[in-house]
Amino acid sequence: MDFLNWYDWIQPTNPYASLLFGVIFTIIIGFVIWLDKKHVKTVSVAVAAGLSVTFIGVAVLNWVGFYG
C-alpha cells in the first residue's frame, strides 16, 4: 500500500486513497446505523448511497484534475 500517506485521511492525494477511505468510512457508518436501527434495508440504503457518492465523487475529482 505504497499509495497511502499518513495525511490521506484528511485530504487524499490520489484516487486510490480516496476510494479506500470512502469505503472504510461507509462501512463504519453502516455499522453504526446497524447498531441503532437493526434493519437490513436501512443499512443497505445507507451503504449503497455512501458507495455511490464515493465512486462518483472520485470520478468527478479525477475528471477535473484534482489528483494531479
C-alpha positions as a Markdown table, in Angstrom:
| # | Residue | x | y | z |
|---|---|---|---|---|
| 1 | Met | 0.0 | 0.0 | 0.0 |
| 2 | Asp | 2.6 | 2.5 | -1.1 |
| 3 | Phe | -0.1 | 4.8 | -2.5 |
| 4 | Leu | -1.0 | 6.0 | 1.1 |
| 5 | Asn | 0.4 | 8.8 | 3.0 |
| 6 | Trp | -0.3 | 9.5 | 6.7 |
| 7 | Tyr | -2.4 | 12.6 | 5.9 |
| 8 | Asp | -4.5 | 11.0 | 3.2 |
| 9 | Trp | -7.5 | 10.6 | 5.6 |
| 10 | Ile | -7.6 | 14.5 | 5.7 |
| 11 | Gln | -7.1 | 15.2 | 2.1 |
| 12 | Pro | -6.5 | 12.2 | -0.2 |
| 13 | Thr | -3.6 | 12.7 | -2.7 |
| 14 | Asn | -4.7 | 10.1 | -5.2 |
| 15 | Pro | -7.9 | 8.4 | -6.3 |
| 16 | Tyr | -7.0 | 5.0 | -4.7 |
| 17 | Ala | -6.7 | 6.6 | -1.3 |
| 18 | Ser | -10.0 | 8.4 | -1.8 |
| 19 | Leu | -11.7 | 5.1 | -2.6 |
| 20 | Leu | -10.1 | 3.3 | 0.3 |
| 21 | Phe | -11.1 | 5.8 | 2.9 |
| 22 | Gly | -14.5 | 6.4 | 1.4 |
| 23 | Val | -15.2 | 2.6 | 1.6 |
| 24 | Ile | -13.8 | 2.5 | 5.2 |
| 25 | Phe | -16.0 | 5.4 | 6.3 |
| 26 | Thr | -19.0 | 4.0 | 4.6 |
| 27 | Ile | -18.6 | 0.6 | 6.4 |
| 28 | Ile | -18.2 | 2.4 | 9.7 |
| 29 | Ile | -21.4 | 4.4 | 9.1 |
| 30 | Gly | -23.2 | 1.3 | 8.0 |
| 31 | Phe | -22.2 | -0.5 | 11.2 |
| 32 | Val | -23.3 | 2.5 | 13.4 |
| 33 | Ile | -26.7 | 2.5 | 11.6 |
| 34 | Trp | -27.0 | -1.2 | 12.1 |
| 35 | Leu | -26.3 | -0.8 | 15.9 |
| 36 | Asp | -29.0 | 1.8 | 16.0 |
| 37 | Lys | -31.8 | 0.5 | 13.7 |
| 38 | Lys | -31.2 | -3.2 | 13.2 |
| 39 | His | -32.9 | -3.0 | 9.8 |
| 40 | Val | -31.1 | -4.5 | 6.8 |
| 41 | Lys | -33.0 | -2.2 | 4.4 |
| 42 | Thr | -31.9 | 0.9 | 6.2 |
| 43 | Val | -28.3 | -0.2 | 6.3 |
| 44 | Ser | -28.2 | -1.3 | 2.7 |
| 45 | Val | -29.6 | 2.0 | 1.5 |
| 46 | Ala | -27.1 | 3.9 | 3.5 |
| 47 | Val | -24.2 | 1.8 | 2.3 |
| 48 | Ala | -25.3 | 2.0 | -1.3 |
| 49 | Ala | -25.6 | 5.8 | -1.0 |
| 50 | Gly | -22.2 | 6.1 | 0.6 |
| 51 | Leu | -20.5 | 3.9 | -2.0 |
| 52 | Ser | -22.2 | 5.7 | -4.9 |
| 53 | Val | -21.2 | 9.1 | -3.5 |
| 54 | Thr | -17.6 | 7.8 | -3.0 |
| 55 | Phe | -17.2 | 6.4 | -6.5 |
| 56 | Ile | -19.0 | 9.3 | -8.3 |
| 57 | Gly | -17.0 | 11.9 | -6.2 |
| 58 | Val | -13.7 | 10.2 | -7.0 |
| 59 | Ala | -14.6 | 10.0 | -10.7 |
| 60 | Val | -15.6 | 13.7 | -10.8 |
| 61 | Leu | -12.5 | 14.8 | -8.9 |
| 62 | Asn | -10.3 | 12.7 | -11.2 |
| 63 | Trp | -12.0 | 14.2 | -14.2 |
| 64 | Val | -11.4 | 17.8 | -13.2 |
| 65 | Gly | -7.8 | 17.1 | -12.4 |
| 66 | Phe | -7.8 | 17.3 | -8.6 |
| 67 | Tyr | -5.4 | 14.5 | -8.1 |
| 68 | Gly | -2.8 | 16.0 | -10.3 |
